[in-house]
């Protein structure tokens, strides 16, 4: 059995039911299952995709994103979602690091095709809504033949490689098995009571496990209906709530919630069919929770990461939602603890690192044994996040042990920006921290030491960073200093910079 069989089973039970709504189109479960089968046949017979091969996708939210996910599951292949907000250089690194065999790309992001043709001509390129290399996905599907299956494929096969930037300054590919999505879905369904009768609205990007796996794949595996928006806009989201076929469940990050509650139509929008709003990805400001609950909509919190698929700790619909900013209890099918630096579980109320173990946890970092060994110890994933547990076991996340900045739901790792700044000929060294921001929660700020006799202004450094990294990673300010605070061993003391910024 593979993950795509769950779609086939739903198609057998309710063939005419809407599986995915997108723009003016509706894909029934029968149609969804048929397109998955056609995609699997085409990938195998036309492009030679075998068990373990990597297929990347660079696109906004689209039904074929999900078609390719389940087609890869059928073949025992792996889908590599590419963040369209990244710079082309970053996307090229991932395509090379994952040794991708096929890239499926949307026309809006086809800027990667030309450099790819020069550096990796072996990668086959297929267009979702275009023919960047003479092949469109629809053309490919029409030419597929055979059974669309590979031998020795089951739920233990790796399915996703989701890249997350690391503290080393280079992104790491977290490998998630098919079974991780099964157990993740079971916990999602437990958290919100998600059932076949539900209608899930997905506006978060599918290149994140939050957009893909908090409710989207759980809904499809339960036989529910998913409405996809290509990208989040407050107007379209509020209009969806007001529509005759309005959603019953939605997942949003704090920045998107804020965009909704600040919208002029927020108070007039009909939220009567919305059973719950799920949020997470960072510490959620209480005023945002209060604004949603004031409209009669319960707010659920999910804590997790790319490495946990991401559902690991959550509050549950019908459960205790009145514990301030608690992210809830360990999920139904995984374990979570708070431990000290020696890995020993600490007493309730004592701060420590969150560790997670369960079938939803990632298998490895792709091609990076050292990073895998550091993060996975005796089956426990060490998150790097600091939390306490109250007397009843509820988790309260306080800080991030890893120096990650979360801006608008996106993870920004200072080491990555520091690496790029360090490549500028005028920069001797740099350190990046997060600054609180009323809209994005945090934004990066760079402290820069220039080389003796060299000169560069903020605009020049911004252009340099922008040539190599995504726009959301650009520091909002550059602070020029004579030196950076360091420990006796030479490590930069980022907390000293935060104190200075404060």
Short mmCIF file of C-alpha atoms in Angstrom, two decimals:
data_model
loop_
_atom_site.label_atom_id
_atom_site.label_comp_id
_atom_site.label_asym_id
_atom_site.label_seq_id
_atom_site.Cartn_x
_atom_site.Cartn_y
_atom_site.Cartn_z
CA UNK A 1 0.00 0.00 0.00
CA UNK A 2 1.18 3.53 -0.82
CA UNK A 3 -0.16 6.96 0.13
CA UNK A 4 -1.91 7.40 -3.23
CA UNK A 5 -4.07 4.39 -2.42
CA UNK A 6 -5.89 6.57 0.12
CA UNK A 7 -7.04 8.83 -2.71
CA UNK A 8 -8.14 5.77 -4.71
CA UNK A 9 -10.18 4.53 -1.73
CA UNK A 10 -11.94 7.88 -1.37
CA UNK A 11 -12.59 7.90 -5.11
CA UNK A 12 -14.23 4.48 -4.78
CA UNK A 13 -16.46 5.60 -1.91
CA UNK A 14 -17.41 9.05 -3.27
CA UNK A 15 -16.28 9.36 -6.91
CA UNK A 16 -18.32 12.46 -7.67
CA UNK A 17 -17.41 14.41 -4.56
CA UNK A 18 -15.28 17.54 -4.92
CA UNK A 19 -11.72 16.82 -3.87
CA UNK A 20 -10.06 20.10 -4.94
CA UNK A 21 -11.59 23.40 -5.96
CA UNK A 22 -9.25 25.85 -7.66
CA UNK A 23 -10.32 29.07 -9.32
CA UNK A 24 -13.34 28.09 -11.44
CA UNK A 25 -12.46 24.40 -11.63
CA UNK A 26 -13.54 21.43 -9.53
CA UNK A 27 -11.60 18.18 -9.48
CA UNK A 28 -13.67 15.28 -8.16
CA UNK A 29 -12.12 12.41 -6.25
CA UNK A 30 -12.53 10.20 -9.33
CA UNK A 31 -10.83 12.84 -11.48
CA UNK A 32 -8.11 13.40 -8.89
CA UNK A 33 -7.33 9.69 -8.68
CA UNK A 34 -7.29 9.39 -12.48
CA UNK A 35 -4.89 12.34 -12.86
CA UNK A 36 -2.57 10.91 -10.20
CA UNK A 37 -2.49 7.59 -12.08
CA UNK A 38 -1.82 9.38 -15.38
CA UNK A 39 0.97 11.42 -13.82
CA UNK A 40 2.59 8.32 -12.37
CA UNK A 41 2.43 6.57 -15.76
CA UNK A 42 3.92 9.59 -17.54
CA UNK A 43 6.72 10.16 -15.04
CA UNK A 44 7.72 6.51 -15.26
CA UNK A 45 7.29 5.79 -18.97
CA UNK A 46 8.27 9.17 -20.43
CA UNK A 47 10.86 10.47 -17.95
CA UNK A 48 12.16 7.26 -16.39
CA UNK A 49 11.31 8.21 -12.81
CA UNK A 50 12.06 5.26 -10.58
CA UNK A 51 11.91 4.40 -6.93
CA UNK A 52 13.98 6.91 -4.98
CA UNK A 53 14.28 9.48 -7.81
CA UNK A 54 13.64 13.15 -7.03
CA UNK A 55 11.00 15.30 -8.76
CA UNK A 56 11.05 19.02 -7.91
CA UNK A 57 8.19 21.47 -8.28
CA UNK A 58 8.44 25.26 -8.45
CA UNK A 59 4.93 26.70 -8.54
CA UNK A 60 2.29 28.60 -6.65
CA UNK A 61 -0.52 26.52 -5.14
CA UNK A 62 -2.14 24.45 -7.88
CA UNK A 63 -4.02 21.12 -8.00
CA UNK A 64 -1.12 19.55 -9.91
CA UNK A 65 1.10 20.20 -6.90
CA UNK A 66 -0.95 17.59 -5.06
CA UNK A 67 -1.26 15.37 -8.12
CA UNK A 68 2.55 15.17 -8.30
CA UNK A 69 2.85 14.48 -4.57
CA UNK A 70 0.64 11.41 -4.78
CA UNK A 71 2.09 10.34 -8.13
CA UNK A 72 5.54 10.30 -6.50
CA UNK A 73 4.09 8.24 -3.66
CA UNK A 74 2.74 5.73 -6.21
CA UNK A 75 6.20 5.43 -7.78
CA UNK A 76 8.22 5.47 -4.56
CA UNK A 77 9.82 8.70 -5.79
CA UNK A 78 10.38 11.88 -3.77
CA UNK A 79 8.86 15.32 -4.32
CA UNK A 80 11.11 18.32 -3.65
CA UNK A 81 8.95 21.45 -3.18
CA UNK A 82 10.83 24.64 -4.06
CA UNK A 83 10.10 27.89 -2.28
CA UNK A 84 9.22 30.38 -5.04
CA UNK A 85 10.27 33.24 -2.74
CA UNK A 86 13.90 32.11 -2.87
CA UNK A 87 16.46 33.63 -5.21
CA UNK A 88 17.36 31.60 -8.30
CA UNK A 89 20.80 30.87 -6.82
CA UNK A 90 19.15 29.32 -3.76
CA UNK A 91 16.82 27.23 -5.90
CA UNK A 92 19.75 26.07 -8.01
CA UNK A 93 21.58 24.90 -4.88
CA UNK A 94 18.60 22.78 -3.82
CA UNK A 95 18.15 21.28 -7.29
CA UNK A 96 21.80 20.30 -7.31
CA UNK A 97 21.98 19.12 -3.70
CA UNK A 98 18.95 16.85 -4.13
CA UNK A 99 20.23 15.58 -7.51
CA UNK A 100 16.80 16.24 -8.98
CA UNK A 101 15.83 14.28 -12.09
CA UNK A 102 12.73 16.25 -13.15
CA UNK A 103 11.68 19.86 -12.49
CA UNK A 104 8.03 20.83 -12.91
CA UNK A 105 7.80 24.62 -13.12
CA UNK A 106 5.11 27.24 -13.46
CA UNK A 107 5.62 29.94 -16.07
CA UNK A 108 5.83 32.73 -13.46
CA UNK A 109 8.97 31.12 -12.02
CA UNK A 110 10.65 30.01 -15.25
CA UNK A 111 13.66 32.28 -14.58
CA UNK A 112 15.38 29.20 -13.20
CA UNK A 113 15.15 27.31 -16.51
CA UNK A 114 17.95 29.10 -18.41
CA UNK A 115 20.66 28.76 -15.72
CA UNK A 116 19.51 25.20 -15.12
CA UNK A 117 20.02 24.37 -18.81
CA UNK A 118 23.61 25.55 -18.54
CA UNK A 119 24.62 23.95 -15.24
CA UNK A 120 22.35 20.88 -15.08
CA UNK A 121 21.23 19.98 -18.62
CA UNK A 122 20.44 16.47 -17.37
CA UNK A 123 17.40 17.72 -15.44
CA UNK A 124 14.21 17.30 -17.48
CA UNK A 125 11.97 20.39 -17.31
CA UNK A 126 8.17 20.20 -17.56
CA UNK A 127 5.82 23.18 -17.49
CA UNK A 128 2.55 23.32 -15.57
CA UNK A 129 1.05 26.13 -17.64
CA UNK A 130 3.81 26.58 -20.21
CA UNK A 131 6.35 24.75 -22.33
CA UNK A 132 9.69 26.02 -20.97
CA UNK A 133 11.55 23.16 -22.64
CA UNK A 134 9.00 22.02 -25.20
CA UNK A 135 6.99 19.88 -22.75
CA UNK A 136 3.87 20.73 -20.79
CA UNK A 137 2.48 18.56 -18.03
CA UNK A 138 -0.77 17.99 -19.91
CA UNK A 139 1.17 16.87 -23.02
CA UNK A 140 3.24 14.53 -20.86
CA UNK A 141 0.21 13.01 -19.19
CA UNK A 142 -1.31 12.31 -22.57
CA UNK A 143 1.71 10.25 -23.62
CA UNK A 144 2.01 8.12 -20.49
CA UNK A 145 1.65 4.35 -20.71
CA UNK A 146 2.06 1.26 -18.55
CA UNK A 147 0.90 0.63 -14.99
CA UNK A 148 2.49 3.67 -13.34
CA UNK A 149 3.95 1.64 -10.49
CA UNK A 150 7.41 0.61 -9.33
CA UNK A 151 8.27 -2.49 -7.31
CA UNK A 152 8.87 -2.48 -3.56
CA UNK A 153 6.89 0.69 -2.85
CA UNK A 154 5.05 1.05 0.44
CA UNK A 155 4.45 3.54 3.24
CA UNK A 156 8.03 3.23 4.51
CA UNK A 157 9.37 4.84 1.32
CA UNK A 158 10.65 8.44 1.53
CA UNK A 159 8.22 10.85 -0.13
CA UNK A 160 9.21 14.46 0.58
CA UNK A 161 12.49 16.34 0.78
CA UNK A 162 11.60 19.71 2.27
CA UNK A 163 14.52 22.10 2.52
CA UNK A 164 14.91 24.21 5.62
CA UNK A 165 17.79 26.64 6.09
CA UNK A 166 20.22 25.57 8.77
CA UNK A 167 22.51 27.28 11.23
CA UNK A 168 25.44 26.44 8.95
CA UNK A 169 24.12 28.90 6.38
CA UNK A 170 23.14 26.23 3.84
CA UNK A 171 19.66 24.69 3.65
CA UNK A 172 19.17 21.06 4.69
CA UNK A 173 16.65 18.69 3.10
CA UNK A 174 14.44 17.00 5.70
CA UNK A 175 13.33 13.61 4.36
CA UNK A 176 9.77 12.60 5.30
CA UNK A 177 8.48 9.12 4.65
CA UNK A 178 4.99 8.35 3.34
CA UNK A 179 4.00 6.98 6.74
CA UNK A 180 4.90 10.33 8.35
CA UNK A 181 2.07 11.93 6.36
CA UNK A 182 -0.33 9.18 7.48
CA UNK A 183 0.37 9.71 11.18
CA UNK A 184 0.56 13.48 10.77
CA UNK A 185 -2.92 13.39 9.18
CA UNK A 186 -4.28 11.28 12.02
CA UNK A 187 -3.10 13.90 14.53
CA UNK A 188 -4.47 16.77 12.43
CA UNK A 189 -7.82 15.02 12.31
CA UNK A 190 -7.69 14.52 16.09
CA UNK A 191 -6.86 18.20 16.70
CA UNK A 192 -9.74 19.75 14.74
CA UNK A 193 -12.16 16.86 14.35
CA UNK A 194 -11.44 16.97 10.62
CA UNK A 195 -13.78 14.60 8.76
CA UNK A 196 -15.00 13.85 5.25
CA UNK A 197 -17.78 16.38 5.74
CA UNK A 198 -15.32 19.27 6.16
CA UNK A 199 -14.25 21.89 3.65
CA UNK A 200 -10.67 23.12 4.12
CA UNK A 201 -9.42 26.41 2.71
CA UNK A 202 -5.70 26.37 1.87
CA UNK A 203 -4.05 29.75 1.31
CA UNK A 204 -0.60 29.07 2.79
CA UNK A 205 2.05 27.94 0.27
CA UNK A 206 2.31 24.22 -0.35
CA UNK A 207 6.12 24.42 -0.40
CA UNK A 208 5.88 24.62 3.41
CA UNK A 209 4.83 21.60 5.44
CA UNK A 210 2.38 23.94 7.20
CA UNK A 211 0.46 24.68 4.01
CA UNK A 212 0.82 21.13 2.74
CA UNK A 213 0.34 18.98 5.82
CA UNK A 214 -1.45 20.76 8.67
CA UNK A 215 -4.81 20.39 6.92
CA UNK A 216 -4.46 19.94 3.15
CA UNK A 217 -3.19 16.36 2.87
CA UNK A 218 -5.10 15.30 6.01
CA UNK A 219 -8.30 16.56 4.39
CA UNK A 220 -7.69 14.72 1.12
CA UNK A 221 -6.78 11.53 2.93
CA UNK A 222 -10.01 11.81 4.95
CA UNK A 223 -12.17 12.38 1.87
CA UNK A 224 -12.92 16.06 2.59
CA UNK A 225 -12.94 18.96 0.11
CA UNK A 226 -10.02 21.39 -0.26
CA UNK A 227 -10.26 24.83 -1.84
CA UNK A 228 -6.86 26.05 -3.02
CA UNK A 229 -5.86 29.67 -3.50
CA UNK A 230 -2.74 30.22 -5.58
CA UNK A 231 -1.49 32.72 -2.99
CA UNK A 232 -2.85 34.39 0.11
CA UNK A 233 -4.64 37.70 -0.29
CA UNK A 234 -6.94 39.09 2.41
CA UNK A 235 -9.63 40.01 -0.13
CA UNK A 236 -9.81 36.51 -1.62
CA UNK A 237 -9.73 34.83 1.80
CA UNK A 238 -12.55 36.97 3.20
CA UNK A 239 -14.55 36.44 0.00
CA UNK A 240 -14.14 32.66 0.45
CA UNK A 241 -15.60 32.92 3.97
CA UNK A 242 -18.58 34.81 2.54
CA UNK A 243 -19.16 32.41 -0.37
CA UNK A 244 -22.13 30.00 -0.42
CA UNK A 245 -19.73 27.05 -0.20
CA UNK A 246 -17.61 28.55 2.56
CA UNK A 247 -14.90 26.60 4.40
CA UNK A 248 -15.29 24.95 7.78
CA UNK A 249 -11.54 24.88 8.58
CA UNK A 250 -8.55 27.05 7.71
CA UNK A 251 -4.88 27.31 8.69
CA UNK A 252 -3.21 30.73 8.87
CA UNK A 253 0.03 32.14 10.28
CA UNK A 254 0.04 35.27 12.47
CA UNK A 255 0.93 37.66 9.64
CA UNK A 256 -2.02 36.46 7.53
CA UNK A 257 -4.38 36.63 10.52
CA UNK A 258 -3.26 40.19 11.12
CA UNK A 259 -3.91 41.08 7.48
CA UNK A 260 -7.47 39.79 7.87
CA UNK A 261 -8.35 41.44 11.18
CA UNK A 262 -7.02 44.79 9.92
CA UNK A 263 -9.08 44.56 6.73
CA UNK A 264 -12.12 46.89 6.50
CA UNK A 265 -14.39 43.91 5.73
CA UNK A 266 -13.29 41.77 8.67
CA UNK A 267 -16.20 42.61 10.97
CA UNK A 268 -18.81 42.21 8.21
CA UNK A 269 -17.51 38.89 6.87
CA UNK A 270 -19.68 35.87 7.63
CA UNK A 271 -17.64 33.37 9.66
CA UNK A 272 -20.62 31.31 10.80
CA UNK A 273 -19.54 28.08 9.05
CA UNK A 274 -15.91 28.27 10.19
CA UNK A 275 -15.57 25.64 12.93
CA UNK A 276 -11.99 26.59 13.83
CA UNK A 277 -8.94 28.52 12.72
CA UNK A 278 -5.58 26.77 13.22
CA UNK A 279 -2.37 28.73 13.56
CA UNK A 280 1.28 28.30 14.47
CA UNK A 281 4.79 28.63 12.94
CA UNK A 282 5.80 31.09 15.67
CA UNK A 283 4.62 32.41 19.02
CA UNK A 284 1.15 33.79 18.25
CA UNK A 285 0.37 37.23 19.72
CA UNK A 286 -2.58 37.02 22.11
CA UNK A 287 -4.37 40.06 20.56
CA UNK A 288 -4.66 38.16 17.26
CA UNK A 289 -6.15 35.14 19.03
CA UNK A 290 -8.57 37.41 20.88
CA UNK A 291 -9.63 39.15 17.65
CA UNK A 292 -10.57 35.84 16.01
CA UNK A 293 -12.27 34.39 19.08
CA UNK A 294 -14.27 37.61 19.44
CA UNK A 295 -15.89 36.65 16.13
CA UNK A 296 -16.95 33.33 17.64
CA UNK A 297 -14.26 31.21 15.96
CA UNK A 298 -12.12 28.91 18.16
CA UNK A 299 -8.36 29.28 17.61
CA UNK A 300 -6.26 26.10 17.67
CA UNK A 301 -2.48 26.12 17.90
CA UNK A 302 -0.08 23.65 16.31
CA UNK A 303 3.57 23.41 17.28
CA UNK A 304 6.05 21.59 15.11
CA UNK A 305 8.59 22.02 12.36
CA UNK A 306 9.52 20.76 8.93
CA UNK A 307 11.19 17.83 10.67
CA UNK A 308 7.93 16.79 12.42
CA UNK A 309 5.78 16.96 9.24
CA UNK A 310 4.79 19.38 11.15
CA UNK A 311 2.08 18.32 13.63
CA UNK A 312 3.66 17.44 17.00
CA UNK A 313 1.98 19.43 19.81
CA UNK A 314 -1.45 21.01 19.56
CA UNK A 315 -4.55 22.31 21.25
CA UNK A 316 -7.73 20.46 20.41
CA UNK A 317 -11.17 21.64 19.39
CA UNK A 318 -13.42 21.08 22.39
CA UNK A 319 -10.43 20.99 24.70
CA UNK A 320 -8.85 23.59 26.97
CA UNK A 321 -8.15 26.70 24.87
CA UNK A 322 -7.84 29.10 27.79
CA UNK A 323 -4.21 28.64 28.82
CA UNK A 324 -2.81 31.84 27.38
CA UNK A 325 -0.26 31.11 24.68
CA UNK A 326 0.00 27.37 25.30
CA UNK A 327 0.60 25.34 22.15
CA UNK A 328 -1.10 22.37 23.78
CA UNK A 329 -0.24 18.75 24.50
CA UNK A 330 1.83 16.14 22.65
CA UNK A 331 -0.03 14.76 19.66
CA UNK A 332 -2.02 11.54 19.84
CA UNK A 333 0.63 9.50 18.04
CA UNK A 334 3.92 11.09 19.11
CA UNK A 335 5.85 11.95 22.26
CA UNK A 336 7.29 15.29 23.33
CA UNK A 337 9.44 16.22 26.29
CA UNK A 338 11.30 19.21 27.73
CA UNK A 339 14.90 18.31 28.57
CA UNK A 340 18.10 19.88 29.86
CA UNK A 341 21.43 20.02 28.02
CA UNK A 342 22.16 16.43 29.08
CA UNK A 343 18.89 15.14 27.65
CA UNK A 344 17.23 14.61 31.02
CA UNK A 345 13.57 15.55 31.35
CA UNK A 346 13.16 18.64 33.52
CA UNK A 347 10.54 19.33 36.17
CA UNK A 348 7.27 21.05 35.26
CA UNK A 349 7.75 24.80 35.10
CA UNK A 350 11.47 24.51 34.30
CA UNK A 351 12.68 25.70 30.91
CA UNK A 352 14.44 23.30 28.58
CA UNK A 353 14.67 22.13 24.99
CA UNK A 354 11.70 20.49 23.26
CA UNK A 355 12.39 17.04 21.84
CA UNK A 356 9.92 14.95 19.80
CA UNK A 357 9.74 11.26 18.90
CA UNK A 358 7.20 9.46 16.75
CA UNK A 359 6.33 8.11 13.29
CA UNK A 360 5.73 11.67 12.06
CA UNK A 361 9.39 12.65 12.61
CA UNK A 362 11.71 12.99 9.62
CA UNK A 363 13.99 10.13 8.59
CA UNK A 364 17.20 12.07 7.87
CA UNK A 365 18.68 15.20 6.35
CA UNK A 366 19.34 14.41 2.73
CA UNK A 367 23.02 13.57 2.21
CA UNK A 368 24.00 15.11 5.56
CA UNK A 369 24.85 12.42 8.10
CA UNK A 370 26.49 14.85 10.52
CA UNK A 371 23.44 17.12 10.73
CA UNK A 372 21.17 14.07 11.05
CA UNK A 373 23.20 12.69 13.96
CA UNK A 374 23.12 16.06 15.69
CA UNK A 375 19.34 16.48 15.38
CA UNK A 376 18.19 12.84 15.79
CA UNK A 377 19.48 11.17 18.94
CA UNK A 378 18.12 7.79 19.99
CA UNK A 379 15.01 8.47 17.91
CA UNK A 380 14.34 11.88 19.47
CA UNK A 381 14.36 15.00 17.31
CA UNK A 382 16.00 17.88 19.17
CA UNK A 383 14.11 20.96 18.02
CA UNK A 384 16.31 23.68 19.49
CA UNK A 385 13.21 25.42 20.87
CA UNK A 386 12.93 26.37 24.53
CA UNK A 387 9.71 25.66 26.44
CA UNK A 388 8.19 24.89 29.82
CA UNK A 389 5.32 22.57 30.71
CA UNK A 390 2.69 23.56 33.23
CA UNK A 391 1.34 21.31 35.97
CA UNK A 392 -1.08 19.63 33.53
CA UNK A 393 1.59 19.02 30.89
CA UNK A 394 0.65 21.81 28.48
CA UNK A 395 3.60 23.23 26.53
CA UNK A 396 4.48 26.92 26.52
CA UNK A 397 7.12 27.88 23.93
CA UNK A 398 9.34 30.74 25.10
CA UNK A 399 12.27 31.17 22.76
CA UNK A 400 14.36 29.51 20.10
CA UNK A 401 17.65 27.97 21.08
CA UNK A 402 18.63 28.07 17.45
CA UNK A 403 19.10 31.61 16.25
CA UNK A 404 16.18 31.55 13.83
CA UNK A 405 14.14 34.60 12.85
CA UNK A 406 10.50 33.95 11.90
CA UNK A 407 9.13 36.68 9.68
CA UNK A 408 5.63 36.41 8.25
CA UNK A 409 5.69 32.64 8.74
CA UNK A 410 9.03 32.25 6.93
CA UNK A 411 12.11 30.91 8.71
CA UNK A 412 15.17 33.13 8.28
CA UNK A 413 18.49 31.83 9.55
CA UNK A 414 21.05 34.55 10.36
CA UNK A 415 23.96 32.30 9.39
CA UNK A 416 22.74 32.26 5.81
CA UNK A 417 22.63 36.07 5.57
CA UNK A 418 25.94 36.34 7.42
CA UNK A 419 27.53 33.99 4.90
CA UNK A 420 26.39 36.13 1.97
CA UNK A 421 27.45 39.38 3.63
CA UNK A 422 30.84 37.86 4.35
CA UNK A 423 31.35 37.33 0.62
CA UNK A 424 31.19 41.10 -0.01
CA UNK A 425 34.75 42.43 -0.49
CA UNK A 426 34.20 45.34 1.92
CA UNK A 427 32.81 43.23 4.78
CA UNK A 428 35.13 41.83 7.44
CA UNK A 429 32.37 40.19 9.47
CA UNK A 430 28.65 40.42 10.09
CA UNK A 431 26.04 39.25 12.56
CA UNK A 432 22.27 39.19 12.01
CA UNK A 433 19.51 39.24 14.64
CA UNK A 434 15.74 39.61 14.62
CA UNK A 435 13.97 42.84 15.52
CA UNK A 436 10.33 42.78 16.65
CA UNK A 437 7.99 44.09 13.97
CA UNK A 438 4.27 44.86 14.35
CA UNK A 439 3.38 43.38 10.97
CA UNK A 440 5.84 40.52 10.36
CA UNK A 441 6.55 39.55 14.00
CA UNK A 442 10.30 39.88 13.31
CA UNK A 443 12.58 41.29 10.61
CA UNK A 444 16.34 40.79 10.20
CA UNK A 445 18.85 43.49 11.15
CA UNK A 446 22.54 43.19 10.22
CA UNK A 447 25.50 44.41 12.27
CA UNK A 448 28.47 44.88 9.95
CA UNK A 449 32.20 45.40 10.49
CA UNK A 450 33.93 46.76 7.38
CA UNK A 451 37.45 45.85 6.35
CA UNK A 452 40.16 48.39 7.10
CA UNK A 453 40.25 50.97 4.32
CA UNK A 454 37.10 49.61 2.64
CA UNK A 455 33.79 51.38 2.25
CA UNK A 456 30.23 50.29 1.58
CA UNK A 457 26.85 51.73 2.44
CA UNK A 458 23.57 50.05 3.33
CA UNK A 459 22.25 50.27 -0.24
CA UNK A 460 25.30 48.46 -1.65
CA UNK A 461 25.05 45.69 0.91
CA UNK A 462 21.30 45.35 0.31
CA UNK A 463 21.93 44.94 -3.43
CA UNK A 464 24.57 42.30 -2.71
CA UNK A 465 22.28 40.30 -0.43
CA UNK A 466 19.39 40.69 -2.87
CA UNK A 467 21.48 39.14 -5.65
CA UNK A 468 21.85 35.93 -3.66
CA UNK A 469 18.90 35.59 -1.30
CA UNK A 470 15.15 36.05 -1.32
CA UNK A 471 13.71 39.49 -0.65
CA UNK A 472 12.16 38.47 2.65
CA UNK A 473 15.67 37.70 3.94
CA UNK A 474 16.99 41.21 3.23
CA UNK A 475 18.01 43.00 6.45
CA UNK A 476 15.74 45.95 7.12
CA UNK A 477 18.67 47.86 8.61
CA UNK A 478 22.46 47.72 8.42
CA UNK A 479 24.24 48.91 11.55
CA UNK A 480 27.95 49.62 11.03
CA UNK A 481 30.08 48.86 14.10
CA UNK A 482 33.80 48.68 14.90
CA UNK A 483 33.58 45.16 16.34
CA UNK A 484 31.15 42.43 17.33
CA UNK A 485 30.76 41.15 20.89
CA UNK A 486 32.36 37.72 21.27
CA UNK A 487 32.89 35.00 23.83
CA UNK A 488 36.35 33.93 24.99
CA UNK A 489 36.20 31.23 22.31
CA UNK A 490 35.46 33.79 19.60
CA UNK A 491 31.75 33.09 19.09
CA UNK A 492 29.57 36.12 18.36
CA UNK A 493 27.26 36.93 21.26
CA UNK A 494 23.99 37.57 19.45
CA UNK A 495 22.19 38.22 22.72
CA UNK A 496 24.48 41.21 23.30
CA UNK A 497 23.39 42.62 19.96
CA UNK A 498 19.76 42.11 20.94
CA UNK A 499 20.41 44.04 24.14
CA UNK A 500 22.02 46.82 22.11
CA UNK A 501 19.08 46.88 19.71
CA UNK A 502 16.64 46.98 22.62
#
